[in-house]
mmCIF file of C-alpha atoms in Angstrom:
data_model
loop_
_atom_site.group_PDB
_atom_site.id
_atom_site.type_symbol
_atom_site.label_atom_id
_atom_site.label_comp_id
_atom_site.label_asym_id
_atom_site.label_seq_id
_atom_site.Cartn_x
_atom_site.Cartn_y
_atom_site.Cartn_z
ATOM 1 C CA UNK A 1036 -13.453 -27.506 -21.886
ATOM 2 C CA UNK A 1037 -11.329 -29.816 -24.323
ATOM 3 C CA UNK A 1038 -8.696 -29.073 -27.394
ATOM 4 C CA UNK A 1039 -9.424 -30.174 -30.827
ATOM 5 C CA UNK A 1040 -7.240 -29.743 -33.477
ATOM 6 C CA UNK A 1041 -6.613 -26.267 -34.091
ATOM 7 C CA UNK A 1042 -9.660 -25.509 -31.817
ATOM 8 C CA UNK A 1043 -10.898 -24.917 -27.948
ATOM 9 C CA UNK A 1044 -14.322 -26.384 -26.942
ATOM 10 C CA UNK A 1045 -15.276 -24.000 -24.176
ATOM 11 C CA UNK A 1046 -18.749 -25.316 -23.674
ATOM 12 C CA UNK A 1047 -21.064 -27.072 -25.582
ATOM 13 C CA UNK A 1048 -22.089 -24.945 -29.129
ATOM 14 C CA UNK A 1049 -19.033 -22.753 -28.237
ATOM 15 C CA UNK A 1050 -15.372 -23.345 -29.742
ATOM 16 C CA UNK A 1051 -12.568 -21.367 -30.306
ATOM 17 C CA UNK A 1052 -10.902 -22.072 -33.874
ATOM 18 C CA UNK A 1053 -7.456 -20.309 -32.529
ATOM 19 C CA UNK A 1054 -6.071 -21.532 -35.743
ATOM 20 C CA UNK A 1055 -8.438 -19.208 -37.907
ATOM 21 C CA UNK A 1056 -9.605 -16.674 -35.297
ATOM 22 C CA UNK A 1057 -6.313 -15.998 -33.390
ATOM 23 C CA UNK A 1058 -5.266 -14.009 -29.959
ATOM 24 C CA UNK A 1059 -7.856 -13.795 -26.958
ATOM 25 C CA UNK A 1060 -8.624 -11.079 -24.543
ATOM 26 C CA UNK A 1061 -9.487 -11.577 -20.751
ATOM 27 C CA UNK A 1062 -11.158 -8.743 -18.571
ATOM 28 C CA UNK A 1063 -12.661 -9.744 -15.332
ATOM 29 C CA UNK A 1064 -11.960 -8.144 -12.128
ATOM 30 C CA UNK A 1065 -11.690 -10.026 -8.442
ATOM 31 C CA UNK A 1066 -14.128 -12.352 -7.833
ATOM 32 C CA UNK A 1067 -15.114 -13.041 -11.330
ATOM 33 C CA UNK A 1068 -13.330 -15.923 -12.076
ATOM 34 C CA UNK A 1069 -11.212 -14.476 -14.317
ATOM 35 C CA UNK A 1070 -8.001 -16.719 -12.626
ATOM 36 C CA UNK A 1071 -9.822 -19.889 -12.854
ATOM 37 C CA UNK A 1072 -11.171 -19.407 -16.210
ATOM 38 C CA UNK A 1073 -7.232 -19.246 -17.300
ATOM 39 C CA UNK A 1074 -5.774 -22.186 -15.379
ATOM 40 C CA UNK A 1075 -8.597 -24.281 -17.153
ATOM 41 C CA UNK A 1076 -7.161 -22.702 -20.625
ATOM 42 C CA UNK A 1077 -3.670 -23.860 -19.366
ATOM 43 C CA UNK A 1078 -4.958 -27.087 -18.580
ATOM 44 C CA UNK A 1079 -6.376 -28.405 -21.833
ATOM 45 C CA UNK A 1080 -3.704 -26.478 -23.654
ATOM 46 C CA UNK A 1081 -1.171 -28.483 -21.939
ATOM 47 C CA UNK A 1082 -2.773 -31.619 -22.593
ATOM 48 C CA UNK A 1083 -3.173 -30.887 -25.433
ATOM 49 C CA UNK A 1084 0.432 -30.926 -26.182
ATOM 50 C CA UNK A 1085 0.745 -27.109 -27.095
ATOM 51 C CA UNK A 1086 3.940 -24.832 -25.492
ATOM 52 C CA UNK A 1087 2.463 -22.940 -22.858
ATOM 53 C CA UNK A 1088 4.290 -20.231 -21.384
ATOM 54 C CA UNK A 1089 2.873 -17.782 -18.611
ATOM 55 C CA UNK A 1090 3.205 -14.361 -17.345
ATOM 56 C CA UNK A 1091 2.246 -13.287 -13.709
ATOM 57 C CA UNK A 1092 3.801 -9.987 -12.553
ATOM 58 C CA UNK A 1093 1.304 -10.234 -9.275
ATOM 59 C CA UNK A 1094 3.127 -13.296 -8.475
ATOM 60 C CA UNK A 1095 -0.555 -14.824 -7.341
ATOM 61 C CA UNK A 1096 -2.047 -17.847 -8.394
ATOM 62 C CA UNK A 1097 -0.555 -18.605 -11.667
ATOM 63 C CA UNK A 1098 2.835 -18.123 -10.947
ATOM 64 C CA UNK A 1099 2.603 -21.124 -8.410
ATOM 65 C CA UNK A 1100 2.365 -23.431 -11.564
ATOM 66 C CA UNK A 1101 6.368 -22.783 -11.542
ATOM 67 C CA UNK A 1102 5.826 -25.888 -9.453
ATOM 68 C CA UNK A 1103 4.773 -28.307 -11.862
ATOM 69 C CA UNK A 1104 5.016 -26.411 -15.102
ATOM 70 C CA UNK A 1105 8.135 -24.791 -17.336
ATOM 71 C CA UNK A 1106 8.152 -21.340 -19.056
ATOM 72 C CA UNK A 1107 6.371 -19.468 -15.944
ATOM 73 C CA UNK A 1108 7.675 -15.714 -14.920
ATOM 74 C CA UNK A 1109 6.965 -12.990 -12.494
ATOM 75 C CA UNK A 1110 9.520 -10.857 -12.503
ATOM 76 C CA UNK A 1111 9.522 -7.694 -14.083
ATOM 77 C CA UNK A 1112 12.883 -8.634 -15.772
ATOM 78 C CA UNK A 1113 12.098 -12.154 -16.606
ATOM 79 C CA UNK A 1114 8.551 -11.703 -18.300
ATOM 80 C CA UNK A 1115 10.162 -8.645 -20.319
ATOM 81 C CA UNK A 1116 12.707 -11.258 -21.463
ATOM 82 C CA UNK A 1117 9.715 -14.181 -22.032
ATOM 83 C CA UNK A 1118 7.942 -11.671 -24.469
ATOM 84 C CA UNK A 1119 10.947 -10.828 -26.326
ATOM 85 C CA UNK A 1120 12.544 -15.065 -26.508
ATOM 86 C CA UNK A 1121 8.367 -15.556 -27.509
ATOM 87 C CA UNK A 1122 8.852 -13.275 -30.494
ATOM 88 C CA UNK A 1123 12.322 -14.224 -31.334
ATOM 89 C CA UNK A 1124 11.261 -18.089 -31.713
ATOM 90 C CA UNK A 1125 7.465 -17.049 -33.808
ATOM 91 C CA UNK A 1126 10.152 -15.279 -36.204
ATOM 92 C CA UNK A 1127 12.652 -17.681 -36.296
ATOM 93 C CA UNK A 1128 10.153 -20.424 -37.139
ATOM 94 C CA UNK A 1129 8.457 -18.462 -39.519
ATOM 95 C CA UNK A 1130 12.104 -18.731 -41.556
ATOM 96 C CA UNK A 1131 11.961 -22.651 -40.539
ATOM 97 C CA UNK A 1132 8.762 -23.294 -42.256
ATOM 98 C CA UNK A 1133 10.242 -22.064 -45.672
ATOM 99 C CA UNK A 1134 12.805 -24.362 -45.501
ATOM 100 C CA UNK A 1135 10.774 -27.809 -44.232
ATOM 101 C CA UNK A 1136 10.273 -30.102 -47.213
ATOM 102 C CA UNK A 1137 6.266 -30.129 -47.016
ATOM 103 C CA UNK A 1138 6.114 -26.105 -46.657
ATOM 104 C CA UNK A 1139 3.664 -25.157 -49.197
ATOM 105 C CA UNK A 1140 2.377 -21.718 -49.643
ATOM 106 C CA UNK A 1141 -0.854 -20.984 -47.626
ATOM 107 C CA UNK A 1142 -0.916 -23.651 -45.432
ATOM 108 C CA UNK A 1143 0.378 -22.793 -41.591
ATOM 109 C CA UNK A 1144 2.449 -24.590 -38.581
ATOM 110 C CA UNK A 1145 0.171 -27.699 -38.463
ATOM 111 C CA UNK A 1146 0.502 -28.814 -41.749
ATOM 112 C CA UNK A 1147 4.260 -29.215 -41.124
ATOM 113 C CA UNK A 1148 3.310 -31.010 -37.592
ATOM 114 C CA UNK A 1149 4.850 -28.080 -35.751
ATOM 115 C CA UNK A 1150 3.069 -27.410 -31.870
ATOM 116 C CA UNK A 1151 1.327 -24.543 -31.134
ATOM 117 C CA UNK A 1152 2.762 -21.816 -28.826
ATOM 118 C CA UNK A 1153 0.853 -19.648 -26.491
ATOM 119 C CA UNK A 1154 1.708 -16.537 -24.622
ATOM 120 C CA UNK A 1155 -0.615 -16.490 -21.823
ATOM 121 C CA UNK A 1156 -0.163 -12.907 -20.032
ATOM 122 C CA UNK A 1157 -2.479 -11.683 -16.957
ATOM 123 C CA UNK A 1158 -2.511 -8.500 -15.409
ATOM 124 C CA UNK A 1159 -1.382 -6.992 -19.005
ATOM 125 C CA UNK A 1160 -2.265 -3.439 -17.813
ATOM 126 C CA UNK A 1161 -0.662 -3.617 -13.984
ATOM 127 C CA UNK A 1162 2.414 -4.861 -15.417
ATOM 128 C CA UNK A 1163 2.738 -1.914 -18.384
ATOM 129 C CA UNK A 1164 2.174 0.570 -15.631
ATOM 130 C CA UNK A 1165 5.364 -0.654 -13.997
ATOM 131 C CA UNK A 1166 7.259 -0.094 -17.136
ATOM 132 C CA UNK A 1167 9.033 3.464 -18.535
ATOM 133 C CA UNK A 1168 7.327 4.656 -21.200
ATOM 134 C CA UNK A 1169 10.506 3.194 -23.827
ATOM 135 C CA UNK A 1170 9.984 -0.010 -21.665
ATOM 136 C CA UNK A 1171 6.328 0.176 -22.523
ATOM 137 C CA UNK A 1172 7.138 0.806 -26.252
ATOM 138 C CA UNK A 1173 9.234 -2.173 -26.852
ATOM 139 C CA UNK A 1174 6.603 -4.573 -24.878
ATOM 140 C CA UNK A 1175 4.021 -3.405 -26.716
ATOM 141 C CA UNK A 1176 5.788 -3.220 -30.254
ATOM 142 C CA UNK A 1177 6.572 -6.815 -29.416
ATOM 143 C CA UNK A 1178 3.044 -7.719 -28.739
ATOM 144 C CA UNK A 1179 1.630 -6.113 -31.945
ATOM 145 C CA UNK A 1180 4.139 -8.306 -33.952
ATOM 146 C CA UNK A 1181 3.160 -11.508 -32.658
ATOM 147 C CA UNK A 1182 -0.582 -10.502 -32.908
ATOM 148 C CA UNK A 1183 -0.121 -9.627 -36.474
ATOM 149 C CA UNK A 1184 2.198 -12.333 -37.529
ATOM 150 C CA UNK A 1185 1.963 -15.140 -35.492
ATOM 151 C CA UNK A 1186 -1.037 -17.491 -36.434
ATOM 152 C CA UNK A 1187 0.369 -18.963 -39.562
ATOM 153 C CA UNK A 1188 3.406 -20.007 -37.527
ATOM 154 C CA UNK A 1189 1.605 -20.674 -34.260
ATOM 155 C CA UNK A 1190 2.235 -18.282 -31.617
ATOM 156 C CA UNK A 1191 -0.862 -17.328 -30.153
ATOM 157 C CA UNK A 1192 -1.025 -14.357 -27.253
ATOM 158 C CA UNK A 1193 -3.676 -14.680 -24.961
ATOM 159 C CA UNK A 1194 -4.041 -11.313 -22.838
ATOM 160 C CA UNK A 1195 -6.031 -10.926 -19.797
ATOM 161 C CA UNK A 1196 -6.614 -7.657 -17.423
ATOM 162 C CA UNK A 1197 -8.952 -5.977 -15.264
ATOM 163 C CA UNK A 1198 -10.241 -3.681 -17.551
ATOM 164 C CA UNK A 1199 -8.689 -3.317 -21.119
ATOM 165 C CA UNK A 1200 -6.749 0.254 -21.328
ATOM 166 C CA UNK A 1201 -6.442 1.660 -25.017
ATOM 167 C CA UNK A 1202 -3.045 3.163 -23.833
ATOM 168 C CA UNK A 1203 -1.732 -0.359 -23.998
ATOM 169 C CA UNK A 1204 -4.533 -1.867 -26.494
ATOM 170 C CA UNK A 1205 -4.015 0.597 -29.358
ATOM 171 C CA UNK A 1206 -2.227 0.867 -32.155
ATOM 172 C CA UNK A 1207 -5.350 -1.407 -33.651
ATOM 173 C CA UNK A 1208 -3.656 -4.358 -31.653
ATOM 174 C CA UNK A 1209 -7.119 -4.584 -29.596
ATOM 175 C CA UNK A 1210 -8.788 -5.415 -33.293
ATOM 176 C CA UNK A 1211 -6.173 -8.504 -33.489
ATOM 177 C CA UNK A 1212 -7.936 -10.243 -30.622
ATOM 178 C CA UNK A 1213 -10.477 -12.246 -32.225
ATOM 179 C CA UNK A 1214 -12.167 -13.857 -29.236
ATOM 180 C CA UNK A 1215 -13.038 -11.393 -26.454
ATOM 181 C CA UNK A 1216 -14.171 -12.580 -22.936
ATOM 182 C CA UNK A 1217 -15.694 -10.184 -20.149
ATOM 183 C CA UNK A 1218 -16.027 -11.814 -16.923
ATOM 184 C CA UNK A 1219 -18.863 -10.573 -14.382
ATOM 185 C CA UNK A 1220 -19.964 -7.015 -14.507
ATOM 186 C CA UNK A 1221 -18.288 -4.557 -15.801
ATOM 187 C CA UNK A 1222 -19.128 -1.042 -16.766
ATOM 188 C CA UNK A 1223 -20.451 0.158 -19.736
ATOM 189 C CA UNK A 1224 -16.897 2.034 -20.488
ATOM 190 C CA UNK A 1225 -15.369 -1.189 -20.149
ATOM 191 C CA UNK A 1226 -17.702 -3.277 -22.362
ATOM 192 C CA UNK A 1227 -16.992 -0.734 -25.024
ATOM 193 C CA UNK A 1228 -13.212 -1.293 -24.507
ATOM 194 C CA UNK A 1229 -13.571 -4.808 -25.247
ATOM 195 C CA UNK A 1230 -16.352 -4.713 -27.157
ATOM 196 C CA UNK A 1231 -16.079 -1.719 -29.452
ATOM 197 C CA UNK A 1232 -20.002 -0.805 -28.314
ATOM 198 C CA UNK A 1233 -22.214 -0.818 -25.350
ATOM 199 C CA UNK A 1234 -25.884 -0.980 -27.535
ATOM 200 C CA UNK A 1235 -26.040 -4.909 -26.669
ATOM 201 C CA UNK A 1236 -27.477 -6.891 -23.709
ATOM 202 C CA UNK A 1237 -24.523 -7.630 -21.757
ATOM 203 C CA UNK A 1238 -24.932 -10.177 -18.660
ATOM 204 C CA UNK A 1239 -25.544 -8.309 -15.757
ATOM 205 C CA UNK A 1240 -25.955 -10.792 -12.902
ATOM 206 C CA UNK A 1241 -23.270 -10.872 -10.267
ATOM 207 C CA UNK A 1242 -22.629 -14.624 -10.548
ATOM 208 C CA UNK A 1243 -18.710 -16.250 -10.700
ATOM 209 C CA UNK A 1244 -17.670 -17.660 -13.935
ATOM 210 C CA UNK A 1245 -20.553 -15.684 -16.134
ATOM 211 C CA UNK A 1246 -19.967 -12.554 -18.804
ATOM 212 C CA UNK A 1247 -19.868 -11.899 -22.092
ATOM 213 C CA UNK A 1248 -17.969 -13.201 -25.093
ATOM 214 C CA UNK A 1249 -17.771 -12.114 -28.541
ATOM 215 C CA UNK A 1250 -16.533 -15.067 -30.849
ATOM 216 C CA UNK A 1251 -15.147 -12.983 -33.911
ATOM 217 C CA UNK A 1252 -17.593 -14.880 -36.010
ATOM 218 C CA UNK A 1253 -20.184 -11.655 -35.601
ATOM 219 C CA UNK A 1254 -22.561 -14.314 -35.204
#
């Protein structure tokens, strides 16, 4: 896996255009290297020079990279406070742009030389089931903004779970996700929450790293 501009190669005749297809959604459960799958993503985002902040409310695996990394949370109270600064700064650059001497109408962050931003959030669903319902709300208000507004500035949410629950994926925010990766097996309930249908061949084999994806090219 390797960044191009404005794009993810995730393996050869596969890429992610993040820059026209925004927003990707992670399920995988334990074993199906759901966790590893991200820290790669972190790694060639990094590299590639985008801002990379991350979300563990587990406090497993990827909140160790508070070791070597900036802009990693755990707590309840600090990633509550990461979603809302990530909003604050995709709006505030939004106003930025229109003020840069090369802004020009139709043309996003990268034209103006600008980084991309990513929100990269695991265990979406175990950490809004910690939350009140009004601290729900405000999470996932926050969410559906940047999903809606952020590509032409470049603030890109990457969401991963277990299994994607439409009490926290509705709204029409699960539409905003344009790439969609299912990790190992899952059941046919869940493929349809990612998916929107079950009348496909999914991969069935219980090997690590395998799944499904769904590109948002409907290719």
């Amino acid at each position: 896996m390797y960044s191009e501009k404005g794009s993810l190669k995730l393996m050869k005749n596969l890429n992610w255009s993040y820059d026209t297809l925004p927003h990707l959604l992670i399920a995988g459960g334990t074993g199906s290297g759901k966790t590893y799958f991200i820290l790669t993503l972190i790694e060639v985002l990094v590299k590639a020079q985008a801002i990379v902040f991350v979300l563990d409310p587990k406090n497993a695996d990827l909140a160790d990279l508070q070791t070597v990394m900036p802009n990693v949370s755990s707590s309840k109270e600090d990633i509550s406070q990461c979603v809302e600064d990530f909003y604050r700064q995709m709006m505030q650059r939004s106003k930025d742009m229109k003020q840069m001497p090369d802004y020009k109408t139709g043309e996003n962050y990268a034209y103006l030389g600008l980084a991309p931003n990513f929100l990269i959030f695991d265990e979406y669903v175990a950490f809004m089931e910690m939350l009140t319902p009004k601290e729900s709300a405000n999470i996932l208000n926050k969410l559906k903004q940047i999903v809606m507004l952020g590509r032409q500035a470049g603030f890109f949410l990457i969401l991963a779970c277990q299994r994607p629950d439409a009490k926290y994926l509705g709204d029409g925010i699960r539409d905003q996700f344009n790439l969609r990766v299912a990790l190992g097996r899952m059941s046919d309930l869940g493929y349809s929450m990612m998916f929107g249908e079950t009348n496909k061949q999914f991969f069935l084999k219980k090997i690590k790293g395998r799944g499904s994806i769904d590109t948002g090219t409907n290719a």
